mmCIF file of C-alpha atoms in Angstrom:
data_model
loop_
_atom_site.group_PDB
_atom_site.id
_atom_site.type_symbol
_atom_site.label_atom_id
_atom_site.label_comp_id
_atom_site.label_asym_id
_atom_site.label_seq_id
_atom_site.Cartn_x
_atom_site.Cartn_y
_atom_site.Cartn_z
ATOM 1 C CA ARG A 1 -0.399 0.048 -0.075
ATOM 2 C CA PHE A 2 2.783 2.292 0.775
ATOM 3 C CA PHE A 3 5.714 3.141 -1.694
ATOM 4 C CA GLN A 4 9.084 4.325 -0.509
ATOM 5 C CA ASN A 5 10.924 7.040 -1.774
ATOM 6 C CA HIS A 6 14.680 7.115 -1.649
ATOM 7 C CA LEU A 7 16.293 10.431 -0.203
ATOM 8 C CA SER A 8 17.761 10.831 -4.394
ATOM 9 C CA ASP A 9 14.604 11.580 -4.759
ATOM 10 C CA TYR A 10 14.750 15.172 -2.394
ATOM 11 C CA TYR A 11 18.772 15.901 -1.905
ATOM 12 C CA MET A 12 21.130 16.394 -5.140
ATOM 13 C CA GLN A 13 24.554 14.577 -4.967
ATOM 14 C CA ASP A 14 27.079 16.823 -3.388
ATOM 15 C CA MET B 1 48.128 14.775 11.127
ATOM 16 C CA PHE B 2 44.987 14.358 13.143
ATOM 17 C CA GLU B 3 44.546 14.340 16.683
ATOM 18 C CA ALA B 4 41.940 13.999 19.113
ATOM 19 C CA ARG B 5 41.613 13.765 22.672
ATOM 20 C CA LEU B 6 38.475 12.706 24.395
ATOM 21 C CA LEU B 7 37.631 12.792 28.186
ATOM 22 C CA GLN B 8 34.132 10.788 28.021
ATOM 23 C CA GLY B 9 35.205 7.674 26.208
ATOM 24 C CA GLY B 10 31.655 6.446 26.720
ATOM 25 C CA LEU B 11 30.413 9.071 24.386
ATOM 26 C CA LEU B 12 31.904 7.614 21.433
ATOM 27 C CA LYS B 13 30.594 4.150 22.329
ATOM 28 C CA LYS B 14 27.093 5.818 22.429
ATOM 29 C CA VAL B 15 27.521 7.181 18.746
ATOM 30 C CA LEU B 16 28.784 3.812 17.556
ATOM 31 C CA ASP B 17 25.547 2.394 19.028
ATOM 32 C CA SER B 18 23.344 4.459 17.490
ATOM 33 C CA ILE B 19 24.437 4.084 14.005
ATOM 34 C CA LYS B 20 25.733 0.412 13.839
ATOM 35 C CA ASP B 21 22.548 -0.894 12.814
ATOM 36 C CA ILE B 22 21.990 1.304 9.969
ATOM 37 C CA ILE B 23 25.377 1.241 7.990
ATOM 38 C CA THR B 24 28.274 -0.567 7.927
ATOM 39 C CA GLU B 25 30.929 1.657 6.705
ATOM 40 C CA GLY B 26 31.401 4.942 6.524
ATOM 41 C CA ASN B 27 33.746 8.475 5.931
ATOM 42 C CA PHE B 28 34.815 9.810 9.093
ATOM 43 C CA ASP B 29 35.352 13.483 7.987
ATOM 44 C CA CYS B 30 38.282 14.835 9.755
ATOM 45 C CA SER B 31 38.341 18.889 10.049
ATOM 46 C CA PRO B 32 40.057 21.758 11.535
ATOM 47 C CA ASN B 33 35.885 22.281 12.901
ATOM 48 C CA GLY B 34 35.569 18.460 14.271
ATOM 49 C CA LEU B 35 34.605 15.089 13.605
ATOM 50 C CA SER B 36 32.116 14.192 11.489
ATOM 51 C CA LEU B 37 29.990 11.253 9.658
ATOM 52 C CA GLN B 38 27.548 11.485 6.462
ATOM 53 C CA ALA B 39 26.377 8.127 5.269
ATOM 54 C CA MET B 40 23.133 6.645 3.961
ATOM 55 C CA ASP B 41 21.806 3.325 4.783
ATOM 56 C CA SER B 42 22.455 0.257 1.914
ATOM 57 C CA SER B 43 18.685 1.425 0.468
ATOM 58 C CA HIS B 44 19.287 4.912 0.015
ATOM 59 C CA VAL B 45 15.928 5.526 2.298
ATOM 60 C CA SER B 46 18.121 7.262 5.772
ATOM 61 C CA LEU B 47 20.789 9.264 6.182
ATOM 62 C CA ILE B 48 22.943 9.580 9.057
ATOM 63 C CA ASP B 49 24.948 12.823 9.816
ATOM 64 C CA ILE B 50 26.706 13.123 13.087
ATOM 65 C CA LEU B 51 29.127 16.479 14.314
ATOM 66 C CA LEU B 52 31.560 16.177 16.758
ATOM 67 C CA GLU B 53 32.661 19.551 17.269
ATOM 68 C CA SER B 54 36.375 20.469 18.115
ATOM 69 C CA GLU B 55 35.457 22.482 20.781
ATOM 70 C CA GLY B 56 34.233 19.434 22.692
ATOM 71 C CA PHE B 57 37.404 17.743 22.461
ATOM 72 C CA GLU B 58 40.336 17.816 25.539
ATOM 73 C CA HIS B 59 43.221 18.352 22.374
ATOM 74 C CA TYR B 60 42.168 18.224 18.895
ATOM 75 C CA ARG B 61 44.319 18.567 15.943
ATOM 76 C CA CYS B 62 43.817 18.788 12.841
ATOM 77 C CA ASP B 63 45.885 20.190 10.227
ATOM 78 C CA ARG B 64 43.806 19.445 7.170
ATOM 79 C CA ASN B 65 40.871 17.677 5.836
ATOM 80 C CA ILE B 66 40.963 13.770 6.374
ATOM 81 C CA PRO B 67 38.687 11.573 5.252
ATOM 82 C CA MET B 68 38.860 8.617 7.414
ATOM 83 C CA GLY B 69 36.754 5.614 6.301
ATOM 84 C CA LEU B 70 36.106 2.429 8.506
ATOM 85 C CA ASN B 71 34.297 -0.470 8.733
ATOM 86 C CA ILE B 72 31.849 0.255 11.315
ATOM 87 C CA THR B 73 31.550 -3.477 12.673
ATOM 88 C CA ASN B 74 34.961 -3.673 12.894
ATOM 89 C CA LEU B 75 35.809 -0.033 14.857
ATOM 90 C CA VAL B 76 32.590 -0.998 17.238
ATOM 91 C CA LYS B 77 34.543 -3.839 18.077
ATOM 92 C CA MET B 78 37.831 -2.181 19.049
ATOM 93 C CA ILE B 79 35.980 0.956 20.787
ATOM 94 C CA LYS B 80 33.952 -2.530 23.003
ATOM 95 C CA CYS B 81 37.355 -2.697 24.208
ATOM 96 C CA ALA B 82 37.340 0.569 25.927
ATOM 97 C CA GLY B 83 36.754 0.829 29.677
ATOM 98 C CA SER B 84 33.507 3.905 29.688
ATOM 99 C CA GLU B 85 35.240 5.761 31.679
ATOM 100 C CA ASP B 86 38.305 5.859 29.795
ATOM 101 C CA ILE B 87 40.005 8.468 27.860
ATOM 102 C CA VAL B 88 40.050 7.714 24.119
ATOM 103 C CA THR B 89 42.489 9.341 21.794
ATOM 104 C CA ILE B 90 42.234 9.251 18.054
ATOM 105 C CA LYS B 91 44.935 9.760 15.788
ATOM 106 C CA CYS B 92 46.364 9.456 12.374
ATOM 107 C CA GLU B 93 48.376 10.507 9.344
ATOM 108 C CA ASP B 94 47.280 12.713 6.656
ATOM 109 C CA LYS B 95 46.534 10.200 4.115
ATOM 110 C CA PRO B 96 45.839 7.394 6.585
ATOM 111 C CA ASP B 97 46.282 3.485 5.769
ATOM 112 C CA ASN B 98 45.952 3.161 9.986
ATOM 113 C CA VAL B 99 43.964 4.734 12.472
ATOM 114 C CA THR B 100 45.149 4.746 16.058
ATOM 115 C CA PHE B 101 42.547 4.606 19.304
ATOM 116 C CA LEU B 102 44.397 5.137 22.817
ATOM 117 C CA PHE B 103 42.352 4.106 26.015
ATOM 118 C CA GLU B 104 43.771 5.922 29.058
ATOM 119 C CA SER B 105 41.711 4.528 32.401
ATOM 120 C CA LYS B 106 40.548 7.333 34.530
ATOM 121 C CA ASP B 107 42.925 6.524 37.205
ATOM 122 C CA ASN B 108 45.911 6.397 34.611
ATOM 123 C CA ASP B 109 46.848 2.912 35.435
ATOM 124 C CA LYS B 110 45.878 0.830 32.687
ATOM 125 C CA ILE B 111 47.146 2.113 28.614
ATOM 126 C CA SER B 112 45.950 0.187 25.796
ATOM 127 C CA ASP B 113 46.625 1.472 22.113
ATOM 128 C CA PHE B 114 44.551 -0.370 18.713
ATOM 129 C CA GLU B 115 45.577 0.212 15.241
ATOM 130 C CA MET B 116 42.825 -0.391 13.080
ATOM 131 C CA LYS B 117 42.908 -0.605 8.987
ATOM 132 C CA THR B 118 40.951 2.262 7.192
ATOM 133 C CA MET B 119 39.612 1.692 3.690
ATOM 134 C CA THR B 120 38.315 3.544 0.880
ATOM 135 C CA ILE B 121 34.527 3.997 0.350
ATOM 136 C CA ASP B 122 33.372 5.641 -2.384
ATOM 137 C CA ASP B 123 29.853 6.998 -0.951
ATOM 138 C CA GLU B 124 27.626 9.065 -2.428
ATOM 139 C CA HIS B 125 27.558 12.573 -0.382
ATOM 140 C CA LEU B 126 24.197 14.490 -0.405
ATOM 141 C CA LEU B 127 23.675 18.397 -0.355
ATOM 142 C CA VAL B 128 21.328 18.286 2.764
ATOM 143 C CA PRO B 129 20.097 22.117 2.793
ATOM 144 C CA ASP B 130 19.423 24.388 5.795
ATOM 145 C CA GLN B 131 16.024 23.999 6.026
ATOM 146 C CA THR B 132 13.033 25.773 8.145
ATOM 147 C CA TYR B 133 10.950 22.862 9.083
ATOM 148 C CA THR B 134 7.253 23.731 8.924
ATOM 149 C CA ALA B 135 6.920 21.386 11.918
ATOM 150 C CA VAL B 136 8.939 21.147 14.965
ATOM 151 C CA VAL B 137 8.734 19.048 17.755
ATOM 152 C CA LYS B 138 10.735 18.508 21.047
ATOM 153 C CA MET B 139 9.617 15.666 23.319
ATOM 154 C CA PRO B 140 11.713 13.498 25.618
ATOM 155 C CA SER B 141 13.820 10.820 23.766
ATOM 156 C CA ALA B 142 13.003 7.579 25.755
ATOM 157 C CA GLU B 143 8.996 8.669 25.141
ATOM 158 C CA PHE B 144 9.720 8.559 21.667
ATOM 159 C CA GLN B 145 11.732 5.511 21.872
ATOM 160 C CA ARG B 146 8.749 4.034 23.990
ATOM 161 C CA LEU B 147 6.517 5.055 21.237
ATOM 162 C CA CYS B 148 8.075 4.084 18.432
ATOM 163 C CA ARG B 149 8.542 0.305 20.200
ATOM 164 C CA ASP B 150 4.854 0.214 20.693
ATOM 165 C CA MET B 151 4.044 1.514 16.839
ATOM 166 C CA ALA B 152 6.098 -1.100 15.288
ATOM 167 C CA ALA B 153 4.313 -3.807 17.653
ATOM 168 C CA ILE B 154 1.466 -2.855 15.629
ATOM 169 C CA GLY B 155 2.178 -1.852 12.390
ATOM 170 C CA ASP B 156 5.292 -1.076 9.936
ATOM 171 C CA THR B 157 4.507 2.453 9.196
ATOM 172 C CA VAL B 158 3.430 5.191 10.698
ATOM 173 C CA ASN B 159 2.007 8.305 10.404
ATOM 174 C CA ILE B 160 3.083 11.534 11.842
ATOM 175 C CA SER B 161 1.333 14.277 11.839
ATOM 176 C CA VAL B 162 1.784 17.669 13.718
ATOM 177 C CA THR B 163 -1.169 20.526 14.365
ATOM 178 C CA LYS B 164 -0.730 22.936 17.231
ATOM 179 C CA GLU B 165 -2.804 20.592 19.478
ATOM 180 C CA GLY B 166 -0.442 17.791 19.575
ATOM 181 C CA VAL B 167 1.645 15.168 17.290
ATOM 182 C CA ARG B 168 -0.526 11.898 16.387
ATOM 183 C CA PHE B 169 1.433 9.189 15.690
ATOM 184 C CA SER B 170 -1.109 6.436 13.922
ATOM 185 C CA THR B 171 -0.883 3.169 12.631
ATOM 186 C CA THR B 172 -2.321 0.186 10.863
ATOM 187 C CA GLY B 173 -1.325 -3.466 10.886
ATOM 188 C CA ASP B 174 -2.942 -7.150 10.204
ATOM 189 C CA MET B 175 -4.094 -6.999 14.035
ATOM 190 C CA GLY B 176 -5.963 -3.321 14.391
ATOM 191 C CA THR B 177 -4.804 0.083 14.393
ATOM 192 C CA ALA B 178 -3.202 2.336 16.985
ATOM 193 C CA ASN B 179 -3.193 6.453 17.770
ATOM 194 C CA ILE B 180 -1.240 8.094 20.301
ATOM 195 C CA THR B 181 -1.407 11.596 20.698
ATOM 196 C CA VAL B 182 1.670 13.476 22.573
ATOM 197 C CA ARG B 183 -0.065 16.801 23.620
ATOM 198 C CA PRO B 184 2.434 20.262 24.175
ATOM 199 C CA ASN B 185 3.089 20.308 28.056
ATOM 200 C CA PRO B 186 5.082 23.487 28.387
ATOM 201 C CA SER B 187 3.468 25.319 31.426
ATOM 202 C CA GLY B 188 3.308 22.505 33.992
ATOM 203 C CA ASP B 189 5.849 21.971 36.490
ATOM 204 C CA GLN B 190 8.130 19.649 34.245
ATOM 205 C CA LYS B 191 12.106 19.921 33.615
ATOM 206 C CA GLU B 192 12.791 21.267 30.279
ATOM 207 C CA GLU B 193 13.910 18.081 29.290
ATOM 208 C CA GLU B 194 10.823 16.366 30.259
ATOM 209 C CA ARG B 195 8.279 18.631 27.997
ATOM 210 C CA THR B 196 7.235 18.122 24.736
ATOM 211 C CA GLU B 197 7.075 21.172 22.513
ATOM 212 C CA VAL B 198 5.507 21.938 19.452
ATOM 213 C CA GLN B 199 6.421 24.771 16.996
ATOM 214 C CA ILE B 200 4.057 24.661 13.778
ATOM 215 C CA THR B 201 3.761 27.513 10.888
ATOM 216 C CA GLU B 202 1.030 24.734 9.587
ATOM 217 C CA PRO B 203 0.155 21.331 9.583
ATOM 218 C CA VAL B 204 2.223 18.504 8.633
ATOM 219 C CA SER B 205 1.232 14.689 8.165
ATOM 220 C CA ALA B 206 3.259 12.022 6.224
ATOM 221 C CA GLY B 207 4.238 8.394 6.630
ATOM 222 C CA PHE B 208 7.321 6.598 7.850
ATOM 223 C CA ALA B 209 8.716 3.103 7.930
ATOM 224 C CA LEU B 210 9.036 2.653 11.965
ATOM 225 C CA ARG B 211 11.812 -0.168 11.349
ATOM 226 C CA TYR B 212 14.140 3.048 10.659
ATOM 227 C CA LEU B 213 12.383 4.894 13.346
ATOM 228 C CA ASN B 214 13.456 2.355 15.685
ATOM 229 C CA SER B 215 17.192 2.251 14.565
ATOM 230 C CA PHE B 216 17.288 5.937 15.392
ATOM 231 C CA THR B 217 16.085 5.757 18.647
ATOM 232 C CA LYS B 218 19.263 3.410 19.606
ATOM 233 C CA ALA B 219 20.502 7.163 19.905
ATOM 234 C CA THR B 220 18.314 7.906 22.838
ATOM 235 C CA PRO B 221 21.541 7.398 25.539
ATOM 236 C CA LEU B 222 22.854 10.583 23.662
ATOM 237 C CA SER B 223 20.217 12.852 24.806
ATOM 238 C CA PRO B 224 17.345 13.537 27.047
ATOM 239 C CA THR B 225 15.844 15.026 24.397
ATOM 240 C CA VAL B 226 14.766 14.427 20.539
ATOM 241 C CA THR B 227 13.710 16.796 17.993
ATOM 242 C CA LEU B 228 11.511 15.781 15.037
ATOM 243 C CA GLY B 229 11.867 18.446 12.033
ATOM 244 C CA MET B 230 9.010 18.590 9.196
ATOM 245 C CA VAL B 231 8.038 19.962 6.023
ATOM 246 C CA PRO B 232 5.212 18.639 3.817
ATOM 247 C CA ASN B 233 6.758 16.046 1.354
ATOM 248 C CA LEU B 234 10.335 16.506 2.114
ATOM 249 C CA PRO B 235 12.832 13.861 4.563
ATOM 250 C CA ILE B 236 11.718 14.092 8.427
ATOM 251 C CA VAL B 237 14.945 15.025 10.292
ATOM 252 C CA VAL B 238 15.464 12.943 13.495
ATOM 253 C CA GLU B 239 18.242 14.567 15.924
ATOM 254 C CA TYR B 240 19.783 13.748 19.135
ATOM 255 C CA LYS B 241 22.266 16.791 20.569
ATOM 256 C CA ILE B 242 25.386 15.671 22.059
ATOM 257 C CA ALA B 243 25.814 18.026 24.832
ATOM 258 C CA ASP B 244 28.870 20.340 24.113
ATOM 259 C CA MET B 245 29.737 18.276 21.701
ATOM 260 C CA GLY B 246 27.078 18.528 18.436
ATOM 261 C CA HIS B 247 24.779 15.981 17.017
ATOM 262 C CA VAL B 248 23.574 12.664 15.285
ATOM 263 C CA ARG B 249 20.831 13.716 12.857
ATOM 264 C CA TYR B 250 18.730 10.929 10.719
ATOM 265 C CA TYR B 251 16.697 11.718 8.071
ATOM 266 C CA LEU B 252 14.374 10.001 6.631
ATOM 267 C CA ALA B 253 12.306 9.802 3.383
ATOM 268 C CA PRO B 254 9.054 9.570 3.933
ATOM 269 C CA LYS B 255 6.404 6.805 2.386
ATOM 270 C CA ILE B 256 3.665 7.304 -0.451
ATOM 271 C CA GLU B 257 0.365 5.956 0.282
ATOM 272 C CA ASP B 258 -0.237 4.164 -3.604
#
């Protein structure tokens, strides 16, 4: 029912 | 070279306990400002951000930025050899193949040194912007730990909604549902660390995997309080401040209902 997002969906790579 | 002497060696054990369930290796960055670590779990859902400021060490010397790649499992094994009251010194060269840990007992009657091999870690470093959080909740860390444990007994995902009335934690599982609301209580007789405080500019609600939140609560011994920061549609930050030293922060991406 829930889909897990990843952090790379929110933050740019340094 | 890098050399840092920490009077409360037990603190290092606590810091490692707070990350060892989430990451198996990481680059500790030694810089003139302090010792820091940023690392993601293997599924790139959560991120750990640690800062131990140079001022918190009894002695601190770092001439240039040095990345110190360490296997966390092995590091835990080594630091376990220190007594919780021991003074710990960490030393390495500018391009280290090894890191030395020196443990001195408080009464100075036992001195041990351990040398650990470093490793080259190719990790992704993310740019986490300084954020103004729409909702900030400060609560006793032990209460948050208990709450996450209780929620995980019922379901896998917790929905956290913050309004000015309080914070509502809800979960659903095969056996049923659970809701726990924690209300702000700033005017009572409690000590500051026993209070729950809520600051919001607008209500926020999002779902998060309890497995990760539960791992984050391994940082509870580091601080009597925990701070949750939320912004709609962005990862939650769970912060444990380390007195006079810095912080352990965790970022966790939200779950999206299908």
